[in-house]
């Protein structure tokens, strides 16, 4: 059985593999092919940010049975794979480091580390410029997307004695449905977006969503850029009524001249929530488990259905 992976380090990180598994590395789709794509049965593709048409490569893999992503989001792949190919995401792999980014972004925004970093670059002692700052303790936090990353965020926020409320596409015990957002948004000090990008979540954060947020509230987007309507977001943030911490934007990368860059109430990072040193060991540990399950005919974990 032939499998292609995206990182040379993955060979070792997957652990010992069963006999008969041939592993080759394709770091990006425009790199020289390590063999005949038609013979690949199990594929771990590179990140979409690399050059070339990553998804289009699947069309050349006529023997493909499994695509195992090392990303949590699968939106670029849904509906674009040949019939009979099982698509699995990396649910669970990104929980810890994405949750770290969310907590860091909230604290940096509320305590105005963004302002102080700019002041440091200008060699300016900026104590009186933004103090007293806001604080996280006691805040009402609304987590939109109550999956595994949402649970990881909640666990890390709990020591700050915040009041947590959860929203998901379907209401369940302890979790509100998306239809309740108009009632919940005005009650939140911090709104964290962790939903996957699907037809239902594209543009979820529109003008009405933003206008329903409380004055002084903070929007934190660790989901996907198109979950928020950029024009509506820019307009609302330009008023200064609310603030935002964004790891994702639409378009991405954000153009140099875009007005979001210059807003003092906006903290932007370049889609780095998942870019940590521990990513590959966690990701390829999952790949190894999934490969062994595939070879023994077991049902694969993290299968993507309806965009989730």
PDB file of C-alpha atoms in Angstrom:
ATOM      1  CA  UNK A   1       0.000   0.000   0.000  1.00  0.00           C
ATOM      2  CA  UNK A   2       1.383   3.378  -1.001  1.00  0.00           C
ATOM      3  CA  UNK A   3       0.914   6.550   0.973  1.00  0.00           C
ATOM      4  CA  UNK A   4       2.175  10.062   0.421  1.00  0.00           C
ATOM      5  CA  UNK A   5       2.781  12.489   3.273  1.00  0.00           C
ATOM      6  CA  UNK A   6       3.678  16.164   3.313  1.00  0.00           C
ATOM      7  CA  UNK A   7       6.634  16.221   5.700  1.00  0.00           C
ATOM      8  CA  UNK A   8       9.809  14.148   5.803  1.00  0.00           C
ATOM      9  CA  UNK A   9       9.630  14.188   9.602  1.00  0.00           C
ATOM     10  CA  UNK A  10       6.319  12.362   9.373  1.00  0.00           C
ATOM     11  CA  UNK A  11       8.075   9.076   8.552  1.00  0.00           C
ATOM     12  CA  UNK A  12       9.439   8.831  12.081  1.00  0.00           C
ATOM     13  CA  UNK A  13       6.578  10.614  13.830  1.00  0.00           C
ATOM     14  CA  UNK A  14       4.007   8.062  12.641  1.00  0.00           C
ATOM     15  CA  UNK A  15       5.822   5.318  14.532  1.00  0.00           C
ATOM     16  CA  UNK A  16       6.588   1.820  13.188  1.00  0.00           C
ATOM     17  CA  UNK A  17       4.319   1.007  10.254  1.00  0.00           C
ATOM     18  CA  UNK A  18       2.958  -2.380   9.189  1.00  0.00           C
ATOM     19  CA  UNK A  19       4.896  -4.321   6.566  1.00  0.00           C
ATOM     20  CA  UNK A  20       4.002  -3.474   3.000  1.00  0.00           C
ATOM     21  CA  UNK A  21       3.415   0.257   3.536  1.00  0.00           C
ATOM     22  CA  UNK A  22       5.485   2.394   1.188  1.00  0.00           C
ATOM     23  CA  UNK A  23       5.828   6.027   2.244  1.00  0.00           C
ATOM     24  CA  UNK A  24       6.854   8.885  -0.033  1.00  0.00           C
ATOM     25  CA  UNK A  25       6.985  12.610   0.637  1.00  0.00           C
ATOM     26  CA  UNK A  26       5.317  15.309  -1.463  1.00  0.00           C
ATOM     27  CA  UNK A  27       5.937  18.591   0.389  1.00  0.00           C
ATOM     28  CA  UNK A  28       3.932  20.666  -2.078  1.00  0.00           C
ATOM     29  CA  UNK A  29       1.958  19.853  -5.243  1.00  0.00           C
ATOM     30  CA  UNK A  30       4.377  21.648  -7.579  1.00  0.00           C
ATOM     31  CA  UNK A  31       7.343  19.630  -6.291  1.00  0.00           C
ATOM     32  CA  UNK A  32       8.654  16.690  -8.345  1.00  0.00           C
ATOM     33  CA  UNK A  33       6.314  13.763  -7.827  1.00  0.00           C
ATOM     34  CA  UNK A  34       7.824  10.918  -5.768  1.00  0.00           C
ATOM     35  CA  UNK A  35       5.998   8.329  -7.846  1.00  0.00           C
ATOM     36  CA  UNK A  36       2.824   7.620  -9.776  1.00  0.00           C
ATOM     37  CA  UNK A  37      -0.146   9.458  -8.164  1.00  0.00           C
ATOM     38  CA  UNK A  38      -2.494   6.758  -9.469  1.00  0.00           C
ATOM     39  CA  UNK A  39      -0.921   4.270  -7.051  1.00  0.00           C
ATOM     40  CA  UNK A  40      -1.498   6.376  -3.909  1.00  0.00           C
ATOM     41  CA  UNK A  41      -4.146   4.951  -1.563  1.00  0.00           C
ATOM     42  CA  UNK A  42      -3.639   7.062   1.579  1.00  0.00           C
ATOM     43  CA  UNK A  43      -2.687  10.738   1.267  1.00  0.00           C
ATOM     44  CA  UNK A  44      -1.663  13.328   3.847  1.00  0.00           C
ATOM     45  CA  UNK A  45      -1.632  16.523   1.751  1.00  0.00           C
ATOM     46  CA  UNK A  46       0.421  19.627   2.472  1.00  0.00           C
ATOM     47  CA  UNK A  47      -1.143  22.787   3.846  1.00  0.00           C
ATOM     48  CA  UNK A  48      -3.189  24.738   1.323  1.00  0.00           C
ATOM     49  CA  UNK A  49      -0.966  27.777   1.834  1.00  0.00           C
ATOM     50  CA  UNK A  50       1.824  26.077  -0.113  1.00  0.00           C
ATOM     51  CA  UNK A  51       2.177  26.748  -3.817  1.00  0.00           C
ATOM     52  CA  UNK A  52       0.201  24.821  -6.398  1.00  0.00           C
ATOM     53  CA  UNK A  53      -3.239  23.262  -6.602  1.00  0.00           C
ATOM     54  CA  UNK A  54      -3.277  20.930  -3.609  1.00  0.00           C
ATOM     55  CA  UNK A  55      -6.901  19.829  -3.905  1.00  0.00           C
ATOM     56  CA  UNK A  56      -6.621  19.353  -7.661  1.00  0.00           C
ATOM     57  CA  UNK A  57      -3.877  16.780  -7.133  1.00  0.00           C
ATOM     58  CA  UNK A  58      -6.516  14.382  -5.796  1.00  0.00           C
ATOM     59  CA  UNK A  59      -7.989  14.069  -9.279  1.00  0.00           C
ATOM     60  CA  UNK A  60      -4.775  12.400 -10.432  1.00  0.00           C
ATOM     61  CA  UNK A  61      -4.892   9.855  -7.624  1.00  0.00           C
ATOM     62  CA  UNK A  62      -7.234   7.360  -9.217  1.00  0.00           C
ATOM     63  CA  UNK A  63      -6.576   4.735  -6.541  1.00  0.00           C
ATOM     64  CA  UNK A  64      -7.073   7.112  -3.640  1.00  0.00           C
ATOM     65  CA  UNK A  65      -9.173   5.886  -0.701  1.00  0.00           C
ATOM     66  CA  UNK A  66      -8.304   8.222   2.203  1.00  0.00           C
ATOM     67  CA  UNK A  67      -7.343  11.884   2.514  1.00  0.00           C
ATOM     68  CA  UNK A  68      -6.170  12.615   6.048  1.00  0.00           C
ATOM     69  CA  UNK A  69      -5.781  16.340   6.639  1.00  0.00           C
ATOM     70  CA  UNK A  70      -3.477  17.793   9.254  1.00  0.00           C
ATOM     71  CA  UNK A  71      -5.700  20.860   9.525  1.00  0.00           C
ATOM     72  CA  UNK A  72      -8.845  21.233  11.600  1.00  0.00           C
ATOM     73  CA  UNK A  73     -10.698  22.949   8.748  1.00  0.00           C
ATOM     74  CA  UNK A  74     -11.803  20.935   5.737  1.00  0.00           C
ATOM     75  CA  UNK A  75     -13.807  23.575   3.856  1.00  0.00           C
ATOM     76  CA  UNK A  76     -11.506  23.645   0.817  1.00  0.00           C
ATOM     77  CA  UNK A  77     -11.939  19.880   0.333  1.00  0.00           C
ATOM     78  CA  UNK A  78     -15.645  19.312   0.892  1.00  0.00           C
ATOM     79  CA  UNK A  79     -17.387  18.274  -2.324  1.00  0.00           C
ATOM     80  CA  UNK A  80     -14.176  18.294  -4.354  1.00  0.00           C
ATOM     81  CA  UNK A  81     -12.896  14.748  -3.889  1.00  0.00           C
ATOM     82  CA  UNK A  82     -13.672  11.789  -6.156  1.00  0.00           C
ATOM     83  CA  UNK A  83     -16.553   9.573  -5.097  1.00  0.00           C
ATOM     84  CA  UNK A  84     -15.523   6.874  -2.660  1.00  0.00           C
ATOM     85  CA  UNK A  85     -12.676   8.842  -1.060  1.00  0.00           C
ATOM     86  CA  UNK A  86     -12.956   9.244   2.724  1.00  0.00           C
ATOM     87  CA  UNK A  87     -12.023  12.723   3.968  1.00  0.00           C
ATOM     88  CA  UNK A  88     -10.803  13.054   7.568  1.00  0.00           C
ATOM     89  CA  UNK A  89      -9.758  16.210   9.377  1.00  0.00           C
ATOM     90  CA  UNK A  90      -7.327  16.672  12.261  1.00  0.00           C
ATOM     91  CA  UNK A  91      -9.922  17.261  14.948  1.00  0.00           C
ATOM     92  CA  UNK A  92      -8.207  17.274  18.351  1.00  0.00           C
ATOM     93  CA  UNK A  93      -4.738  18.002  16.993  1.00  0.00           C
ATOM     94  CA  UNK A  94      -5.173  21.776  17.096  1.00  0.00           C
ATOM     95  CA  UNK A  95      -7.148  22.124  20.331  1.00  0.00           C
ATOM     96  CA  UNK A  96      -4.374  23.148  22.723  1.00  0.00           C
ATOM     97  CA  UNK A  97      -2.472  25.633  20.603  1.00  0.00           C
ATOM     98  CA  UNK A  98      -5.567  27.262  19.111  1.00  0.00           C
ATOM     99  CA  UNK A  99      -6.964  27.665  22.619  1.00  0.00           C
ATOM    100  CA  UNK A 100      -3.656  29.243  23.676  1.00  0.00           C
ATOM    101  CA  UNK A 101      -3.942  31.750  20.833  1.00  0.00           C
ATOM    102  CA  UNK A 102      -7.526  32.641  21.811  1.00  0.00           C
ATOM    103  CA  UNK A 103      -6.635  33.270  25.457  1.00  0.00           C
ATOM    104  CA  UNK A 104      -3.510  35.201  24.457  1.00  0.00           C
ATOM    105  CA  UNK A 105      -5.470  37.334  21.990  1.00  0.00           C
ATOM    106  CA  UNK A 106      -8.148  38.128  24.570  1.00  0.00           C
ATOM    107  CA  UNK A 107      -5.628  39.083  27.242  1.00  0.00           C
ATOM    108  CA  UNK A 108      -3.443  41.078  24.846  1.00  0.00           C
ATOM    109  CA  UNK A 109      -6.455  43.014  23.608  1.00  0.00           C
ATOM    110  CA  UNK A 110      -8.029  43.702  26.984  1.00  0.00           C
ATOM    111  CA  UNK A 111      -4.715  44.613  28.642  1.00  0.00           C
ATOM    112  CA  UNK A 112      -3.660  46.609  25.526  1.00  0.00           C
ATOM    113  CA  UNK A 113      -0.398  44.822  24.851  1.00  0.00           C
ATOM    114  CA  UNK A 114      -0.845  45.825  21.202  1.00  0.00           C
ATOM    115  CA  UNK A 115      -0.636  49.501  22.166  1.00  0.00           C
ATOM    116  CA  UNK A 116       2.336  48.941  24.447  1.00  0.00           C
ATOM    117  CA  UNK A 117       4.178  47.005  21.729  1.00  0.00           C
ATOM    118  CA  UNK A 118       3.789  49.940  19.364  1.00  0.00           C
ATOM    119  CA  UNK A 119       4.940  52.293  22.113  1.00  0.00           C
ATOM    120  CA  UNK A 120       8.001  50.129  22.746  1.00  0.00           C
ATOM    121  CA  UNK A 121       8.905  50.277  19.053  1.00  0.00           C
ATOM    122  CA  UNK A 122       8.707  54.069  19.336  1.00  0.00           C
ATOM    123  CA  UNK A 123      10.759  54.086  22.595  1.00  0.00           C
ATOM    124  CA  UNK A 124       7.818  55.684  24.397  1.00  0.00           C
ATOM    125  CA  UNK A 125       6.797  55.060  28.037  1.00  0.00           C
ATOM    126  CA  UNK A 126       3.043  54.804  27.483  1.00  0.00           C
ATOM    127  CA  UNK A 127       1.720  54.241  30.991  1.00  0.00           C
ATOM    128  CA  UNK A 128      -0.889  56.998  30.968  1.00  0.00           C
ATOM    129  CA  UNK A 129      -2.061  56.530  27.391  1.00  0.00           C
ATOM    130  CA  UNK A 130      -4.442  53.586  27.850  1.00  0.00           C
ATOM    131  CA  UNK A 131      -4.509  52.871  31.580  1.00  0.00           C
ATOM    132  CA  UNK A 132      -6.486  51.773  33.374  1.00  0.00           C
ATOM    133  CA  UNK A 133      -6.920  48.891  30.959  1.00  0.00           C
ATOM    134  CA  UNK A 134      -9.751  46.399  30.886  1.00  0.00           C
ATOM    135  CA  UNK A 135      -9.377  42.947  32.486  1.00  0.00           C
ATOM    136  CA  UNK A 136     -10.511  39.387  31.776  1.00  0.00           C
ATOM    137  CA  UNK A 137     -11.639  38.420  35.267  1.00  0.00           C
ATOM    138  CA  UNK A 138     -15.408  38.222  35.542  1.00  0.00           C
ATOM    139  CA  UNK A 139     -16.085  38.740  31.831  1.00  0.00           C
ATOM    140  CA  UNK A 140     -19.033  37.119  30.057  1.00  0.00           C
ATOM    141  CA  UNK A 141     -17.569  35.021  27.215  1.00  0.00           C
ATOM    142  CA  UNK A 142     -19.701  33.631  24.401  1.00  0.00           C
ATOM    143  CA  UNK A 143     -18.050  30.741  22.531  1.00  0.00           C
ATOM    144  CA  UNK A 144     -19.579  30.241  19.089  1.00  0.00           C
ATOM    145  CA  UNK A 145     -18.542  26.732  18.091  1.00  0.00           C
ATOM    146  CA  UNK A 146     -18.828  24.218  20.914  1.00  0.00           C
ATOM    147  CA  UNK A 147     -16.530  21.514  19.560  1.00  0.00           C
ATOM    148  CA  UNK A 148     -13.232  20.220  20.903  1.00  0.00           C
ATOM    149  CA  UNK A 149     -11.419  23.542  20.417  1.00  0.00           C
ATOM    150  CA  UNK A 150     -14.256  25.339  22.164  1.00  0.00           C
ATOM    151  CA  UNK A 151     -13.913  22.971  25.108  1.00  0.00           C
ATOM    152  CA  UNK A 152     -10.150  23.602  25.214  1.00  0.00           C
ATOM    153  CA  UNK A 153     -10.715  27.364  25.207  1.00  0.00           C
ATOM    154  CA  UNK A 154     -13.274  27.051  27.997  1.00  0.00           C
ATOM    155  CA  UNK A 155     -10.884  25.012  30.131  1.00  0.00           C
ATOM    156  CA  UNK A 156      -8.184  27.645  29.832  1.00  0.00           C
ATOM    157  CA  UNK A 157     -10.564  30.525  30.529  1.00  0.00           C
ATOM    158  CA  UNK A 158     -12.112  28.924  33.610  1.00  0.00           C
ATOM    159  CA  UNK A 159      -9.339  30.028  36.022  1.00  0.00           C
ATOM    160  CA  UNK A 160     -10.129  33.642  35.128  1.00  0.00           C
ATOM    161  CA  UNK A 161     -13.568  33.213  36.694  1.00  0.00           C
ATOM    162  CA  UNK A 162     -15.394  34.151  33.520  1.00  0.00           C
ATOM    163  CA  UNK A 163     -19.023  33.369  32.763  1.00  0.00           C
ATOM    164  CA  UNK A 164     -19.090  30.986  29.785  1.00  0.00           C
ATOM    165  CA  UNK A 165     -21.941  30.511  27.309  1.00  0.00           C
ATOM    166  CA  UNK A 166     -21.784  28.107  24.371  1.00  0.00           C
ATOM    167  CA  UNK A 167     -23.425  28.188  20.935  1.00  0.00           C
ATOM    168  CA  UNK A 168     -23.439  25.456  18.286  1.00  0.00           C
ATOM    169  CA  UNK A 169     -25.424  24.730  15.132  1.00  0.00           C
ATOM    170  CA  UNK A 170     -27.692  22.435  17.141  1.00  0.00           C
ATOM    171  CA  UNK A 171     -28.859  23.161  20.670  1.00  0.00           C
ATOM    172  CA  UNK A 172     -28.190  20.526  23.320  1.00  0.00           C
ATOM    173  CA  UNK A 173     -27.821  20.314  27.055  1.00  0.00           C
ATOM    174  CA  UNK A 174     -25.734  23.297  28.131  1.00  0.00           C
ATOM    175  CA  UNK A 175     -25.335  24.575  24.558  1.00  0.00           C
ATOM    176  CA  UNK A 176     -27.524  27.120  22.779  1.00  0.00           C
ATOM    177  CA  UNK A 177     -28.455  26.975  19.111  1.00  0.00           C
ATOM    178  CA  UNK A 178     -27.277  29.518  16.528  1.00  0.00           C
ATOM    179  CA  UNK A 179     -30.821  30.881  16.306  1.00  0.00           C
ATOM    180  CA  UNK A 180     -30.386  32.240  19.843  1.00  0.00           C
ATOM    181  CA  UNK A 181     -27.456  34.507  18.921  1.00  0.00           C
ATOM    182  CA  UNK A 182     -29.550  37.711  18.646  1.00  0.00           C
ATOM    183  CA  UNK A 183     -30.533  37.270  22.288  1.00  0.00           C
ATOM    184  CA  UNK A 184     -27.100  36.162  23.543  1.00  0.00           C
ATOM    185  CA  UNK A 185     -24.809  38.631  21.775  1.00  0.00           C
ATOM    186  CA  UNK A 186     -25.874  41.745  23.738  1.00  0.00           C
ATOM    187  CA  UNK A 187     -25.039  39.910  26.981  1.00  0.00           C
ATOM    188  CA  UNK A 188     -21.436  39.022  26.044  1.00  0.00           C
ATOM    189  CA  UNK A 189     -18.246  40.971  26.746  1.00  0.00           C
ATOM    190  CA  UNK A 190     -16.166  38.649  24.547  1.00  0.00           C
ATOM    191  CA  UNK A 191     -17.395  36.663  21.517  1.00  0.00           C
ATOM    192  CA  UNK A 192     -15.095  33.881  20.310  1.00  0.00           C
ATOM    193  CA  UNK A 193     -15.611  32.394  16.827  1.00  0.00           C
ATOM    194  CA  UNK A 194     -14.511  28.759  16.443  1.00  0.00           C
ATOM    195  CA  UNK A 195     -16.944  27.448  13.814  1.00  0.00           C
ATOM    196  CA  UNK A 196     -15.859  25.635  10.642  1.00  0.00           C
ATOM    197  CA  UNK A 197     -16.465  27.383   7.332  1.00  0.00           C
ATOM    198  CA  UNK A 198     -19.610  25.927   5.774  1.00  0.00           C
ATOM    199  CA  UNK A 199     -22.394  27.392   3.625  1.00  0.00           C
ATOM    200  CA  UNK A 200     -24.282  27.983   6.872  1.00  0.00           C
ATOM    201  CA  UNK A 201     -21.453  29.814   8.663  1.00  0.00           C
ATOM    202  CA  UNK A 202     -20.139  31.867   5.718  1.00  0.00           C
ATOM    203  CA  UNK A 203     -21.033  35.458   6.516  1.00  0.00           C
ATOM    204  CA  UNK A 204     -22.468  34.511   9.901  1.00  0.00           C
ATOM    205  CA  UNK A 205     -20.905  37.631  11.383  1.00  0.00           C
ATOM    206  CA  UNK A 206     -22.799  40.214   9.372  1.00  0.00           C
ATOM    207  CA  UNK A 207     -24.010  43.723  10.136  1.00  0.00           C
ATOM    208  CA  UNK A 208     -26.878  42.485  12.283  1.00  0.00           C
ATOM    209  CA  UNK A 209     -24.589  40.164  14.272  1.00  0.00           C
ATOM    210  CA  UNK A 210     -22.130  42.974  14.909  1.00  0.00           C
ATOM    211  CA  UNK A 211     -24.765  45.558  15.793  1.00  0.00           C
ATOM    212  CA  UNK A 212     -26.185  43.131  18.369  1.00  0.00           C
ATOM    213  CA  UNK A 213     -22.858  42.998  20.234  1.00  0.00           C
ATOM    214  CA  UNK A 214     -22.587  45.096  23.376  1.00  0.00           C
ATOM    215  CA  UNK A 215     -20.731  48.391  23.385  1.00  0.00           C
ATOM    216  CA  UNK A 216     -17.077  47.751  24.212  1.00  0.00           C
ATOM    217  CA  UNK A 217     -17.293  44.023  23.446  1.00  0.00           C
ATOM    218  CA  UNK A 218     -14.410  42.117  21.849  1.00  0.00           C
ATOM    219  CA  UNK A 219     -14.810  39.842  18.818  1.00  0.00           C
ATOM    220  CA  UNK A 220     -12.182  37.085  18.533  1.00  0.00           C
ATOM    221  CA  UNK A 221     -11.976  35.209  15.229  1.00  0.00           C
ATOM    222  CA  UNK A 222      -9.954  31.976  15.330  1.00  0.00           C
ATOM    223  CA  UNK A 223     -12.224  30.295  12.784  1.00  0.00           C
ATOM    224  CA  UNK A 224     -12.004  31.281   9.114  1.00  0.00           C
ATOM    225  CA  UNK A 225     -11.959  34.734   7.553  1.00  0.00           C
ATOM    226  CA  UNK A 226     -15.159  34.357   5.495  1.00  0.00           C
ATOM    227  CA  UNK A 227     -17.156  33.556   8.641  1.00  0.00           C
ATOM    228  CA  UNK A 228     -17.212  37.353   9.009  1.00  0.00           C
ATOM    229  CA  UNK A 229     -18.420  39.801   6.367  1.00  0.00           C
ATOM    230  CA  UNK A 230     -15.296  41.939   5.971  1.00  0.00           C
ATOM    231  CA  UNK A 231     -17.108  45.073   4.823  1.00  0.00           C
ATOM    232  CA  UNK A 232     -19.533  44.937   7.753  1.00  0.00           C
ATOM    233  CA  UNK A 233     -16.713  44.119  10.160  1.00  0.00           C
ATOM    234  CA  UNK A 234     -14.565  47.014   8.941  1.00  0.00           C
ATOM    235  CA  UNK A 235     -17.460  49.447   9.192  1.00  0.00           C
ATOM    236  CA  UNK A 236     -18.381  48.426  12.739  1.00  0.00           C
ATOM    237  CA  UNK A 237     -14.783  48.395  13.968  1.00  0.00           C
ATOM    238  CA  UNK A 238     -14.103  51.767  12.355  1.00  0.00           C
ATOM    239  CA  UNK A 239     -16.766  53.271  14.588  1.00  0.00           C
ATOM    240  CA  UNK A 240     -14.728  52.229  17.635  1.00  0.00           C
ATOM    241  CA  UNK A 241     -17.817  50.796  19.325  1.00  0.00           C
ATOM    242  CA  UNK A 242     -16.339  47.275  19.586  1.00  0.00           C
ATOM    243  CA  UNK A 243     -12.880  45.750  19.235  1.00  0.00           C
ATOM    244  CA  UNK A 244     -11.509  42.651  17.540  1.00  0.00           C
ATOM    245  CA  UNK A 245      -8.659  40.165  17.627  1.00  0.00           C
ATOM    246  CA  UNK A 246      -8.293  38.407  14.279  1.00  0.00           C
ATOM    247  CA  UNK A 247      -6.090  35.476  13.323  1.00  0.00           C
ATOM    248  CA  UNK A 248      -7.955  35.081  10.034  1.00  0.00           C
ATOM    249  CA  UNK A 249      -9.235  37.574   7.483  1.00  0.00           C
ATOM    250  CA  UNK A 250     -11.044  37.677   4.168  1.00  0.00           C
ATOM    251  CA  UNK A 251      -9.142  38.099   1.909  1.00  0.00           C
ATOM    252  CA  UNK A 252      -6.084  36.385   3.291  1.00  0.00           C
ATOM    253  CA  UNK A 253      -3.391  37.608   3.401  1.00  0.00           C
ATOM    254  CA  UNK A 254      -4.982  40.952   4.202  1.00  0.00           C
ATOM    255  CA  UNK A 255      -3.847  43.513   1.580  1.00  0.00           C
ATOM    256  CA  UNK A 256      -1.323  46.061   2.793  1.00  0.00           C
ATOM    257  CA  UNK A 257      -3.651  48.999   2.236  1.00  0.00           C
ATOM    258  CA  UNK A 258      -6.689  47.538   3.980  1.00  0.00           C
ATOM    259  CA  UNK A 259      -8.173  49.847   6.649  1.00  0.00           C
ATOM    260  CA  UNK A 260      -8.273  47.047   9.262  1.00  0.00           C
ATOM    261  CA  UNK A 261      -4.482  47.345   9.629  1.00  0.00           C
ATOM    262  CA  UNK A 262      -4.644  50.860  11.037  1.00  0.00           C
ATOM    263  CA  UNK A 263      -7.539  50.567  13.478  1.00  0.00           C
ATOM    264  CA  UNK A 264      -6.322  50.993  17.080  1.00  0.00           C
ATOM    265  CA  UNK A 265      -9.026  48.631  18.390  1.00  0.00           C
ATOM    266  CA  UNK A 266      -7.953  45.705  16.175  1.00  0.00           C
ATOM    267  CA  UNK A 267      -5.231  43.120  16.862  1.00  0.00           C
ATOM    268  CA  UNK A 268      -4.240  41.074  13.800  1.00  0.00           C
ATOM    269  CA  UNK A 269      -2.019  38.000  13.621  1.00  0.00           C
ATOM    270  CA  UNK A 270      -1.254  36.284  10.270  1.00  0.00           C
ATOM    271  CA  UNK A 271      -3.150  32.978  10.726  1.00  0.00           C
ATOM    272  CA  UNK A 272      -0.644  31.640  13.234  1.00  0.00           C
ATOM    273  CA  UNK A 273      -2.865  29.942  15.823  1.00  0.00           C
ATOM    274  CA  UNK A 274      -1.852  26.517  14.519  1.00  0.00           C
ATOM    275  CA  UNK A 275       1.777  27.304  13.736  1.00  0.00           C
ATOM    276  CA  UNK A 276       3.551  25.837  16.749  1.00  0.00           C
ATOM    277  CA  UNK A 277       6.510  23.483  17.153  1.00  0.00           C
ATOM    278  CA  UNK A 278       4.360  20.691  18.548  1.00  0.00           C
ATOM    279  CA  UNK A 279       2.013  20.551  15.560  1.00  0.00           C
ATOM    280  CA  UNK A 280       3.735  17.896  13.469  1.00  0.00           C
ATOM    281  CA  UNK A 281       4.264  15.358  16.280  1.00  0.00           C
ATOM    282  CA  UNK A 282       0.581  15.593  17.211  1.00  0.00           C
ATOM    283  CA  UNK A 283      -0.582  15.557  13.603  1.00  0.00           C
ATOM    284  CA  UNK A 284       1.457  12.547  12.504  1.00  0.00           C
ATOM    285  CA  UNK A 285       0.572  10.644  15.646  1.00  0.00           C
ATOM    286  CA  UNK A 286      -3.013  10.898  14.403  1.00  0.00           C
ATOM    287  CA  UNK A 287      -1.942   9.941  10.873  1.00  0.00           C
ATOM    288  CA  UNK A 288      -0.280   6.781  12.176  1.00  0.00           C
ATOM    289  CA  UNK A 289      -3.393   5.772  14.099  1.00  0.00           C
ATOM    290  CA  UNK A 290      -5.627   6.435  11.116  1.00  0.00           C
ATOM    291  CA  UNK A 291      -3.378   4.494   8.749  1.00  0.00           C
ATOM    292  CA  UNK A 292      -3.421   1.444  10.998  1.00  0.00           C
ATOM    293  CA  UNK A 293      -7.200   1.660  11.305  1.00  0.00           C
ATOM    294  CA  UNK A 294      -7.502   1.840   7.524  1.00  0.00           C
ATOM    295  CA  UNK A 295      -5.261  -1.178   7.000  1.00  0.00           C
ATOM    296  CA  UNK A 296      -7.262  -3.275   9.459  1.00  0.00           C
ATOM    297  CA  UNK A 297     -10.626  -2.252   8.030  1.00  0.00           C
ATOM    298  CA  UNK A 298     -11.715  -0.205  11.044  1.00  0.00           C
ATOM    299  CA  UNK A 299     -13.856   2.914  10.769  1.00  0.00           C
ATOM    300  CA  UNK A 300     -11.703   6.029  10.588  1.00  0.00           C
ATOM    301  CA  UNK A 301     -12.017   8.801  13.150  1.00  0.00           C
ATOM    302  CA  UNK A 302     -12.725  12.441  12.259  1.00  0.00           C
ATOM    303  CA  UNK A 303     -14.620  11.712   9.058  1.00  0.00           C
ATOM    304  CA  UNK A 304     -15.933  14.940   7.553  1.00  0.00           C
ATOM    305  CA  UNK A 305     -19.682  14.955   6.959  1.00  0.00           C
ATOM    306  CA  UNK A 306     -21.755  17.981   5.962  1.00  0.00           C
ATOM    307  CA  UNK A 307     -18.662  20.150   6.217  1.00  0.00           C
ATOM    308  CA  UNK A 308     -17.934  19.147   9.838  1.00  0.00           C
TER     309      UNK A 308
END
